[in-house]
Each structure stands twice: as structure tokens, then as C-alpha cells.
């Protein structure tokens, strides 16, 4: 699997492949930033260490990389229509890749809660599952499930309308950022929906389709606007009227990191094995640090009376546990995908709508015929 590879397709298939190892390196760096940001920092410390300009940009970079890598995957597989993008096997494989590791981590969380006499009811277990589990960063799993179903639309918008497609996604992102105020959307609801990262996802897709090229003048203007917003927001008391939640990683703040990500993806190709391994295991590390911070960090802190050592211990434990988890979980996920492929062999090239009709309207041919006419 070369999910982050760059390849050129010929009429007979793949003729050349060049893997961009730096993508995994960048993911490795960003997941370390995620662990760092979930440590118990004071707001003053975050500002003193300039977190808004580097640590807080970890998740936006992840989303840019997701758009970039998935666009590459679509190109590599020769997907040229919405129907192809929503082939059952194609969608199911990606769902399994996120769900299996998350389910393992979530079962562990349920067990720990039960052992600690914090057992959840069946209803709570179901609800918390769709909220992404327990611990910091729990929103990521449900957002990535939404990503699987949303990205094909973003991809074809960008492919058809180019920069105007990127503008369309930006406008949708701006509208979503404004919705919590007039409609009193809760913080929990806002954080669990993909649309707050729609611009950076679309930008990652745009970068791949444009081969990493962004006009310098637009890149400089974007970066300066993002810096100005972050300085005003974090150091001058500015309160944006159109952004209620998560302003430090909002579309306005991300204007700063987007052109920098473009430069990195365009200029940097080499890897470094330790960070590549961490990058490949980044989702597992995210799950590991969720469990660590939710259940075990306070016990570590009780043994260490030094902030720096507490932070380093959290980074080390999360990385080691996450990488081990990655190597244990990967064969399990591959096995599940293989079994799912065998079960879906006859539906290999069937779209989701057709599959639904075949299985749920098998005894109602008049319904299927009516849908075909519509």
C-alpha cells in the first residue's frame, strides 16, 4: 500500500512510483505536537511558548495531509466519477482502517472504566462510541468517518472548479463557523462535525491536483493574514464575530499554515526512519495518548515533581504504546479487510445505492424500478 506515494499512471496501469517519505515524517512530528498540547498547560504558558504558531497547527496539518493523500489515492485508483468513489469495497476498506484500531482502544477504555467502578450503561457506551471515546482528541474518529463520505464531493468540486472550488469550500467553512451563534449549536456538536476543517481538507486536495504549486503572492498574503489573525486573537484580546468555537485552529488561523504546508510538501521529499515509523502509527498513537491522559497520567504525575519530566514521560509512554499498538493492530485490520473483501466479492464494483437496493428492496422490484426512473 502506498497511500502517500506519488505515482504516474499509464494506459496499462502504474508505470512509475515515487514515495514521499516526508509525509510520514510530518505526521510523526504533528502527532508529537498533539501529545504535547494535551498536557496540562496553563493558557499563559501556551502563549509564552507561541503554541498558536506551531503546536496548535498540528491538527490542521493532519487535515491538509489527509486531503492530499486521499486525492493521491483517488488519482492512483483512477477514480473519475462519484459512483466510483462510493464503491462499496472502496468505502468499506477505509471505514475498517479507522474502526478496528478505535474499537480496540474503546473496548480497553470500557474495561478500565469497569475496573475503576466507573462502568457506563449500554446507552452511554453507544453514545460515547459515536463521540469518539474518552480522553483528549476523541473527536478525531467520528470526524474521519465523515471525511470518508465527504471527501469525494470535495475532490470533484476541486477537480472541476480548480481555485473556485477551493473558494466554494472556504465559503461553506465560513458559514459553518458562524452557525453556532444564531442556532445555539453546542460546543460538543460543533467539535464532532467535519465542516470546521473543510477548507484545509480541500486545500490538501488542491495541492495534490496542482502538484504542490501555489502562487507566491497568494501564499504570502494568506500567511500574513493568518499571522495577523493569530496575533490579534491570542495576544491583543480580539474576539472574532464569525467564529465562536476553536478560533485558534479555525479557517482564519489556518491561512497561516496552509502556504507553509504547500512549501513543505513541494520541497521536502526525504524521510527519517524514526519519524516515519511514528507517522505511520500516528492514529494508534493518538488513541494511546487518549487512554494515557484519561486514565494514567495523574498516577505518573504523582510520582514526578517536575513539569518537564511529566511531559517527557507522557510523550514517551504514548509513542511507545502507540507504535506497539500499531504493529499488533495492523495484521488484525488486514485480516478483517480480507474477510470483508471475501464477503463482498460479488459486490466489488457495486455502488452503495445499488447495494442498498439489492439487499433491502430485493422483494420490492417496483421500488427499485421507481428509483431508477427518478
Tab-separated table of C-alpha atoms in Angstrom:
chain	number	residue	atom	x	y	z
A	1	UNK	CA	0.000	0.000	0.000
A	2	UNK	CA	1.331	3.405	-0.959
A	3	UNK	CA	-1.247	5.723	0.495
A	4	UNK	CA	1.163	8.653	0.452
A	5	UNK	CA	3.028	7.767	-2.705
A	6	UNK	CA	3.242	9.889	-5.812
A	7	UNK	CA	2.626	7.918	-8.947
A	8	UNK	CA	2.195	8.377	-12.668
A	9	UNK	CA	-0.470	6.212	-14.322
A	10	UNK	CA	-0.247	4.943	-17.860
A	11	UNK	CA	-2.844	3.215	-20.003
A	12	UNK	CA	-1.784	-0.182	-18.710
A	13	UNK	CA	-1.681	0.895	-15.046
A	14	UNK	CA	1.048	2.174	-12.825
A	15	UNK	CA	4.293	2.871	-14.615
A	16	UNK	CA	6.245	4.789	-12.033
A	17	UNK	CA	6.069	5.309	-8.304
A	18	UNK	CA	7.911	7.674	-6.044
A	19	UNK	CA	7.085	7.601	-2.355
A	20	UNK	CA	7.138	10.894	-0.486
A	21	UNK	CA	8.671	9.826	2.818
A	22	UNK	CA	8.417	13.328	4.221
A	23	UNK	CA	4.639	12.966	4.606
A	24	UNK	CA	5.155	10.296	7.262
A	25	UNK	CA	7.856	12.430	8.896
A	26	UNK	CA	5.487	15.383	9.054
A	27	UNK	CA	2.749	13.185	10.515
A	28	UNK	CA	5.231	11.954	13.116
A	29	UNK	CA	6.146	15.489	14.133
A	30	UNK	CA	2.493	16.527	14.303
A	31	UNK	CA	1.391	13.616	16.495
A	32	UNK	CA	4.128	14.562	18.974
A	33	UNK	CA	2.694	18.098	18.926
A	34	UNK	CA	-0.747	16.614	19.678
A	35	UNK	CA	0.631	14.790	22.718
A	36	UNK	CA	2.316	17.997	23.866
A	37	UNK	CA	-0.822	20.127	23.535
A	38	UNK	CA	-2.879	17.673	25.607
A	39	UNK	CA	-0.559	18.098	28.574
A	40	UNK	CA	-1.949	20.273	31.356
A	41	UNK	CA	-0.594	23.642	30.205
A	42	UNK	CA	-1.781	26.959	31.538
A	43	UNK	CA	-3.073	29.443	28.962
A	44	UNK	CA	-0.207	31.780	29.849
A	45	UNK	CA	2.354	29.062	29.146
A	46	UNK	CA	0.748	28.290	25.791
A	47	UNK	CA	1.027	31.936	24.797
A	48	UNK	CA	4.577	32.309	26.129
A	49	UNK	CA	5.749	29.312	24.088
A	50	UNK	CA	3.915	30.557	20.963
A	51	UNK	CA	1.748	27.426	20.743
A	52	UNK	CA	-0.711	29.031	18.275
A	53	UNK	CA	2.035	29.164	15.634
A	54	UNK	CA	3.318	25.591	15.864
A	55	UNK	CA	1.775	23.199	18.397
A	56	UNK	CA	-1.821	24.245	17.612
A	57	UNK	CA	-1.197	23.813	13.887
A	58	UNK	CA	-0.710	20.037	14.215
A	59	UNK	CA	-4.332	19.070	13.525
A	60	UNK	CA	-4.775	21.485	10.578
A	61	UNK	CA	-1.633	19.968	9.048
A	62	UNK	CA	-3.067	16.478	9.579
A	63	UNK	CA	-6.200	17.555	7.729
A	64	UNK	CA	-4.180	19.055	4.875
A	65	UNK	CA	-2.246	15.788	4.611
A	66	UNK	CA	-5.499	13.792	4.662
A	67	UNK	CA	-6.837	15.787	1.706
A	68	UNK	CA	-3.503	15.453	-0.096
A	69	UNK	CA	-3.133	11.707	0.479
A	70	UNK	CA	-6.733	10.847	-0.359
A	71	UNK	CA	-6.556	12.896	-3.561
A	72	UNK	CA	-3.464	10.913	-4.467
A	73	UNK	CA	-5.331	7.689	-3.672
A	74	UNK	CA	-8.196	8.708	-5.965
A	75	UNK	CA	-5.755	9.507	-8.782
A	76	UNK	CA	-3.877	6.269	-8.223
A	77	UNK	CA	-7.026	4.166	-8.369
A	78	UNK	CA	-8.270	6.015	-11.445
A	79	UNK	CA	-11.469	7.249	-9.806
A	80	UNK	CA	-13.185	9.564	-12.252
A	81	UNK	CA	-16.795	9.680	-11.045
A	82	UNK	CA	-18.805	9.951	-7.838
A	83	UNK	CA	-20.121	6.449	-8.409
A	84	UNK	CA	-16.599	5.019	-8.457
A	85	UNK	CA	-15.669	6.978	-5.329
A	86	UNK	CA	-18.574	5.421	-3.447
A	87	UNK	CA	-17.945	1.821	-4.486
A	88	UNK	CA	-18.798	-0.345	-1.514
A	89	UNK	CA	-15.384	-2.002	-1.220
A	90	UNK	CA	-13.517	1.287	-1.528
A	91	UNK	CA	-15.581	2.929	1.230
A	92	UNK	CA	-15.715	-0.126	3.483
A	93	UNK	CA	-11.938	-0.648	3.438
A	94	UNK	CA	-11.365	2.887	4.674
A	95	UNK	CA	-14.030	2.596	7.374
A	96	UNK	CA	-12.412	-0.607	8.635
A	97	UNK	CA	-8.952	1.005	8.737
A	98	UNK	CA	-10.229	3.591	11.230
A	99	UNK	CA	-12.785	1.496	13.083
A	100	UNK	CA	-10.740	-1.568	14.040
A	101	UNK	CA	-7.974	0.290	15.944
A	102	UNK	CA	-10.504	2.650	17.503
A	103	UNK	CA	-12.727	-0.239	18.588
A	104	UNK	CA	-9.782	-1.982	20.252
A	105	UNK	CA	-8.871	1.192	22.159
A	106	UNK	CA	-12.506	1.860	23.060
A	107	UNK	CA	-13.027	-1.646	24.455
A	108	UNK	CA	-9.927	-1.069	26.592
A	109	UNK	CA	-11.440	2.194	27.855
A	110	UNK	CA	-14.695	0.419	28.745
A	111	UNK	CA	-12.797	-2.279	30.637
A	112	UNK	CA	-10.739	0.269	32.566
A	113	UNK	CA	-13.904	2.182	33.479
A	114	UNK	CA	-15.497	-1.039	34.748
A	115	UNK	CA	-12.421	-1.950	36.796
A	116	UNK	CA	-12.392	1.523	38.332
A	117	UNK	CA	-16.102	1.292	39.210
A	118	UNK	CA	-16.952	3.872	36.544
A	119	UNK	CA	-18.881	1.451	34.360
A	120	UNK	CA	-21.024	3.023	31.636
A	121	UNK	CA	-24.550	1.961	30.770
A	122	UNK	CA	-25.285	0.369	27.395
A	123	UNK	CA	-26.728	3.671	26.182
A	124	UNK	CA	-23.654	5.600	27.326
A	125	UNK	CA	-21.356	3.089	25.619
A	126	UNK	CA	-23.250	3.554	22.341
A	127	UNK	CA	-23.291	7.367	22.567
A	128	UNK	CA	-19.641	7.684	23.599
A	129	UNK	CA	-18.630	5.386	20.737
A	130	UNK	CA	-20.030	7.855	18.204
A	131	UNK	CA	-18.405	10.705	20.147
A	132	UNK	CA	-15.015	9.094	19.610
A	133	UNK	CA	-14.389	7.542	23.007
A	134	UNK	CA	-12.821	9.087	26.080
A	135	UNK	CA	-9.785	11.289	26.521
A	136	UNK	CA	-8.379	14.289	24.618
A	137	UNK	CA	-8.620	14.092	20.845
A	138	UNK	CA	-11.691	11.846	20.953
A	139	UNK	CA	-13.392	13.868	18.207
A	140	UNK	CA	-10.961	12.581	15.567
A	141	UNK	CA	-12.559	9.185	14.902
A	142	UNK	CA	-16.097	10.444	14.122
A	143	UNK	CA	-14.683	13.301	12.061
A	144	UNK	CA	-12.613	10.910	9.944
A	145	UNK	CA	-15.649	8.700	9.341
A	146	UNK	CA	-17.379	11.800	7.991
A	147	UNK	CA	-14.249	12.531	5.966
A	148	UNK	CA	-14.578	9.211	4.120
A	149	UNK	CA	-18.051	10.124	2.885
A	150	UNK	CA	-17.439	13.843	2.342
A	151	UNK	CA	-14.097	13.819	0.569
A	152	UNK	CA	-15.345	12.519	-2.824
A	153	UNK	CA	-17.608	15.564	-3.100
A	154	UNK	CA	-14.736	17.885	-2.168
A	155	UNK	CA	-12.421	16.128	-4.624
A	156	UNK	CA	-14.716	16.543	-7.619
A	157	UNK	CA	-15.548	20.141	-6.705
A	158	UNK	CA	-11.827	20.987	-6.652
A	159	UNK	CA	-11.138	18.951	-9.785
A	160	UNK	CA	-13.906	20.656	-11.744
A	161	UNK	CA	-13.654	24.236	-10.496
A	162	UNK	CA	-9.970	24.426	-9.506
A	163	UNK	CA	-9.334	27.516	-7.329
A	164	UNK	CA	-13.022	28.418	-7.453
A	165	UNK	CA	-13.754	25.005	-5.956
A	166	UNK	CA	-11.399	25.841	-3.113
A	167	UNK	CA	-13.296	29.101	-2.661
A	168	UNK	CA	-16.600	27.215	-2.516
A	169	UNK	CA	-15.252	25.016	0.287
A	170	UNK	CA	-13.915	28.093	2.097
A	171	UNK	CA	-17.348	29.758	1.955
A	172	UNK	CA	-19.009	26.616	3.372
A	173	UNK	CA	-16.396	26.569	6.156
A	174	UNK	CA	-17.040	30.242	6.979
A	175	UNK	CA	-20.802	29.671	7.103
A	176	UNK	CA	-20.346	26.682	9.411
A	177	UNK	CA	-18.110	28.735	11.709
A	178	UNK	CA	-20.901	31.284	12.044
A	179	UNK	CA	-23.768	28.817	12.669
A	180	UNK	CA	-23.187	28.157	16.397
A	181	UNK	CA	-24.191	31.710	17.348
A	182	UNK	CA	-27.627	32.123	15.703
A	183	UNK	CA	-28.573	28.462	16.103
A	184	UNK	CA	-27.045	27.983	19.574
A	185	UNK	CA	-25.052	24.961	18.463
A	186	UNK	CA	-23.297	23.329	21.403
A	187	UNK	CA	-19.547	23.031	21.694
A	188	UNK	CA	-19.759	19.208	21.614
A	189	UNK	CA	-21.837	19.232	18.440
A	190	UNK	CA	-19.506	21.691	16.718
A	191	UNK	CA	-16.346	19.724	17.522
A	192	UNK	CA	-17.763	16.463	16.172
A	193	UNK	CA	-18.575	17.762	12.690
A	194	UNK	CA	-16.105	17.771	9.824
A	195	UNK	CA	-17.035	21.162	8.363
A	196	UNK	CA	-14.786	23.142	10.703
A	197	UNK	CA	-11.820	21.697	8.789
A	198	UNK	CA	-13.348	21.759	5.314
A	199	UNK	CA	-11.029	24.468	3.962
A	200	UNK	CA	-7.780	22.740	4.940
A	201	UNK	CA	-9.026	19.376	3.672
A	202	UNK	CA	-9.938	20.980	0.348
A	203	UNK	CA	-6.579	22.761	0.277
A	204	UNK	CA	-4.744	19.450	0.693
A	205	UNK	CA	-6.738	18.057	-2.226
A	206	UNK	CA	-5.992	21.199	-4.254
A	207	UNK	CA	-2.270	20.865	-3.518
A	208	UNK	CA	-2.141	17.345	-4.887
A	209	UNK	CA	-4.094	18.182	-8.022
A	210	UNK	CA	-1.886	21.255	-8.599
A	211	UNK	CA	1.293	19.243	-7.907
A	212	UNK	CA	2.075	21.345	-4.836
A	213	UNK	CA	2.169	24.614	-6.745
A	214	UNK	CA	0.625	27.720	-5.171
A	215	UNK	CA	1.150	31.249	-6.491
A	216	UNK	CA	3.663	33.020	-4.268
A	217	UNK	CA	1.627	36.201	-3.953
A	218	UNK	CA	-1.419	34.308	-2.666
A	219	UNK	CA	0.752	32.221	-0.368
A	220	UNK	CA	2.378	35.286	1.187
A	221	UNK	CA	-0.958	37.080	1.599
A	222	UNK	CA	-2.543	34.011	3.159
A	223	UNK	CA	0.333	33.552	5.602
A	224	UNK	CA	0.329	37.226	6.646
A	225	UNK	CA	-3.455	37.235	7.151
A	226	UNK	CA	-3.239	34.114	9.308
A	227	UNK	CA	-0.406	35.568	11.405
A	228	UNK	CA	-2.307	38.830	11.869
A	229	UNK	CA	-5.427	36.924	12.994
A	230	UNK	CA	-3.498	34.782	15.492
A	231	UNK	CA	-1.618	37.754	16.944
A	232	UNK	CA	-4.844	39.725	17.355
A	233	UNK	CA	-6.713	36.733	18.791
A	234	UNK	CA	-4.084	35.382	21.177
A	235	UNK	CA	-2.137	38.487	22.209
A	236	UNK	CA	-4.383	41.520	21.666
A	237	UNK	CA	-7.748	40.347	23.004
A	238	UNK	CA	-9.556	40.270	19.660
A	239	UNK	CA	-12.851	38.331	19.698
A	240	UNK	CA	-13.967	37.236	16.200
A	241	UNK	CA	-17.661	37.700	15.494
A	242	UNK	CA	-17.916	34.918	12.915
A	243	UNK	CA	-16.088	32.221	14.888
A	244	UNK	CA	-17.429	31.005	18.216
A	245	UNK	CA	-15.546	27.773	18.908
A	246	UNK	CA	-11.932	26.667	18.343
A	247	UNK	CA	-10.761	30.020	16.873
A	248	UNK	CA	-7.061	29.108	17.214
A	249	UNK	CA	-7.478	26.324	14.642
A	250	UNK	CA	-10.267	27.967	12.633
A	251	UNK	CA	-10.171	28.638	8.896
A	252	UNK	CA	-8.815	32.148	9.615
A	253	UNK	CA	-5.928	30.809	11.708
A	254	UNK	CA	-5.188	28.080	9.150
A	255	UNK	CA	-4.472	30.702	6.494
A	256	UNK	CA	-1.087	30.946	8.193
A	257	UNK	CA	-0.105	27.285	7.923
A	258	UNK	CA	-1.591	26.443	4.508
A	259	UNK	CA	1.130	28.031	2.332
A	260	UNK	CA	3.827	26.682	4.659
A	261	UNK	CA	2.406	23.191	4.247
A	262	UNK	CA	2.456	23.713	0.480
A	263	UNK	CA	6.151	24.613	0.585
A	264	UNK	CA	6.983	21.598	2.759
A	265	UNK	CA	5.090	19.148	0.545
A	266	UNK	CA	6.627	20.636	-2.601
A	267	UNK	CA	10.229	20.914	-1.427
A	268	UNK	CA	10.686	18.127	1.135
A	269	UNK	CA	10.742	14.523	-0.045
A	270	UNK	CA	13.285	12.736	2.142
A	271	UNK	CA	12.404	10.815	5.260
A	272	UNK	CA	13.955	9.821	8.559
A	273	UNK	CA	13.040	6.324	9.727
A	274	UNK	CA	12.189	7.030	13.410
A	275	UNK	CA	9.719	9.761	12.484
A	276	UNK	CA	8.399	7.723	9.545
A	277	UNK	CA	7.503	4.896	11.923
A	278	UNK	CA	5.852	7.364	14.297
A	279	UNK	CA	3.985	8.943	11.379
A	280	UNK	CA	2.649	5.608	10.123
A	281	UNK	CA	1.476	4.805	13.649
A	282	UNK	CA	0.044	8.302	14.257
A	283	UNK	CA	-3.602	7.214	14.586
A	284	UNK	CA	-2.642	4.450	17.024
A	285	UNK	CA	-0.528	6.938	18.980
A	286	UNK	CA	-3.497	9.311	19.142
A	287	UNK	CA	-5.607	6.513	20.621
A	288	UNK	CA	-2.826	5.564	23.037
A	289	UNK	CA	-2.441	9.120	24.339
A	290	UNK	CA	-6.227	9.351	24.771
A	291	UNK	CA	-6.116	6.354	27.101
A	292	UNK	CA	-2.974	7.615	28.840
A	293	UNK	CA	-4.226	11.122	29.579
A	294	UNK	CA	-7.712	9.917	30.559
A	295	UNK	CA	-6.696	7.123	32.937
A	296	UNK	CA	-2.987	7.022	33.780
A	297	UNK	CA	-1.394	10.470	33.571
A	298	UNK	CA	-2.373	11.501	37.099
A	299	UNK	CA	-0.591	8.463	38.542
A	300	UNK	CA	2.574	9.353	36.637
A	301	UNK	CA	2.335	12.959	37.834
A	302	UNK	CA	2.055	11.753	41.427
A	303	UNK	CA	5.473	10.098	41.073
A	304	UNK	CA	7.203	13.002	39.337
A	305	UNK	CA	7.536	16.500	40.717
A	306	UNK	CA	8.864	18.133	37.592
A	307	UNK	CA	6.786	19.572	34.742
A	308	UNK	CA	9.332	18.798	32.040
A	309	UNK	CA	9.715	15.183	33.165
A	310	UNK	CA	5.921	14.808	33.300
A	311	UNK	CA	5.682	15.996	29.714
A	312	UNK	CA	8.543	13.790	28.511
A	313	UNK	CA	7.033	10.780	30.282
A	314	UNK	CA	3.711	11.389	28.538
A	315	UNK	CA	5.394	11.687	25.140
A	316	UNK	CA	7.494	8.546	25.667
A	317	UNK	CA	4.638	6.405	27.002
A	318	UNK	CA	2.224	7.493	24.268
A	319	UNK	CA	4.757	6.930	21.474
A	320	UNK	CA	5.936	3.521	22.675
A	321	UNK	CA	2.421	2.282	23.433
A	322	UNK	CA	1.090	3.663	20.134
A	323	UNK	CA	3.823	2.108	17.977
A	324	UNK	CA	3.436	-1.284	19.689
A	325	UNK	CA	-0.320	-0.985	19.232
A	326	UNK	CA	0.207	-0.209	15.531
A	327	UNK	CA	2.235	-3.377	14.920
A	328	UNK	CA	-0.286	-5.506	16.844
A	329	UNK	CA	-3.376	-3.947	15.267
A	330	UNK	CA	-2.254	-3.768	11.609
A	331	UNK	CA	-2.400	-7.560	10.961
A	332	UNK	CA	-5.824	-7.666	12.651
A	333	UNK	CA	-7.134	-4.873	10.426
A	334	UNK	CA	-5.715	-6.527	7.293
A	335	UNK	CA	-7.406	-9.788	8.296
A	336	UNK	CA	-10.762	-8.035	8.794
A	337	UNK	CA	-10.425	-6.285	5.402
A	338	UNK	CA	-9.571	-9.597	3.737
A	339	UNK	CA	-12.639	-11.262	5.234
A	340	UNK	CA	-14.823	-8.292	4.269
A	341	UNK	CA	-13.463	-8.493	0.713
A	342	UNK	CA	-14.347	-12.179	0.526
A	343	UNK	CA	-17.867	-11.488	1.759
A	344	UNK	CA	-18.260	-8.619	-0.695
A	345	UNK	CA	-16.679	-10.339	-3.702
A	346	UNK	CA	-19.865	-10.190	-5.741
A	347	UNK	CA	-20.428	-6.543	-4.804
A	348	UNK	CA	-16.851	-5.496	-5.544
A	349	UNK	CA	-17.868	-2.847	-8.088
A	350	UNK	CA	-21.341	-2.128	-6.844
A	351	UNK	CA	-22.134	1.374	-5.625
A	352	UNK	CA	-23.629	1.973	-2.195
A	353	UNK	CA	-27.076	2.890	-3.547
A	354	UNK	CA	-27.251	-0.187	-5.771
A	355	UNK	CA	-26.044	-2.411	-2.920
A	356	UNK	CA	-28.703	-0.956	-0.612
A	357	UNK	CA	-31.435	-1.573	-3.201
A	358	UNK	CA	-30.251	-5.108	-3.857
A	359	UNK	CA	-30.282	-6.095	-0.187
A	360	UNK	CA	-33.150	-4.089	1.259
A	361	UNK	CA	-35.547	-3.939	-1.682
A	362	UNK	CA	-34.936	-7.429	-3.042
A	363	UNK	CA	-38.596	-8.309	-2.589
A	364	UNK	CA	-39.880	-4.982	-3.870
A	365	UNK	CA	-38.859	-4.672	-7.535
A	366	UNK	CA	-41.406	-1.914	-8.051
A	367	UNK	CA	-39.489	0.287	-5.572
A	368	UNK	CA	-36.193	-0.263	-7.374
A	369	UNK	CA	-37.793	0.438	-10.742
A	370	UNK	CA	-39.313	3.640	-9.385
A	371	UNK	CA	-35.913	4.800	-8.102
A	372	UNK	CA	-34.297	4.053	-11.469
A	373	UNK	CA	-36.880	6.204	-13.262
A	374	UNK	CA	-36.358	9.026	-10.736
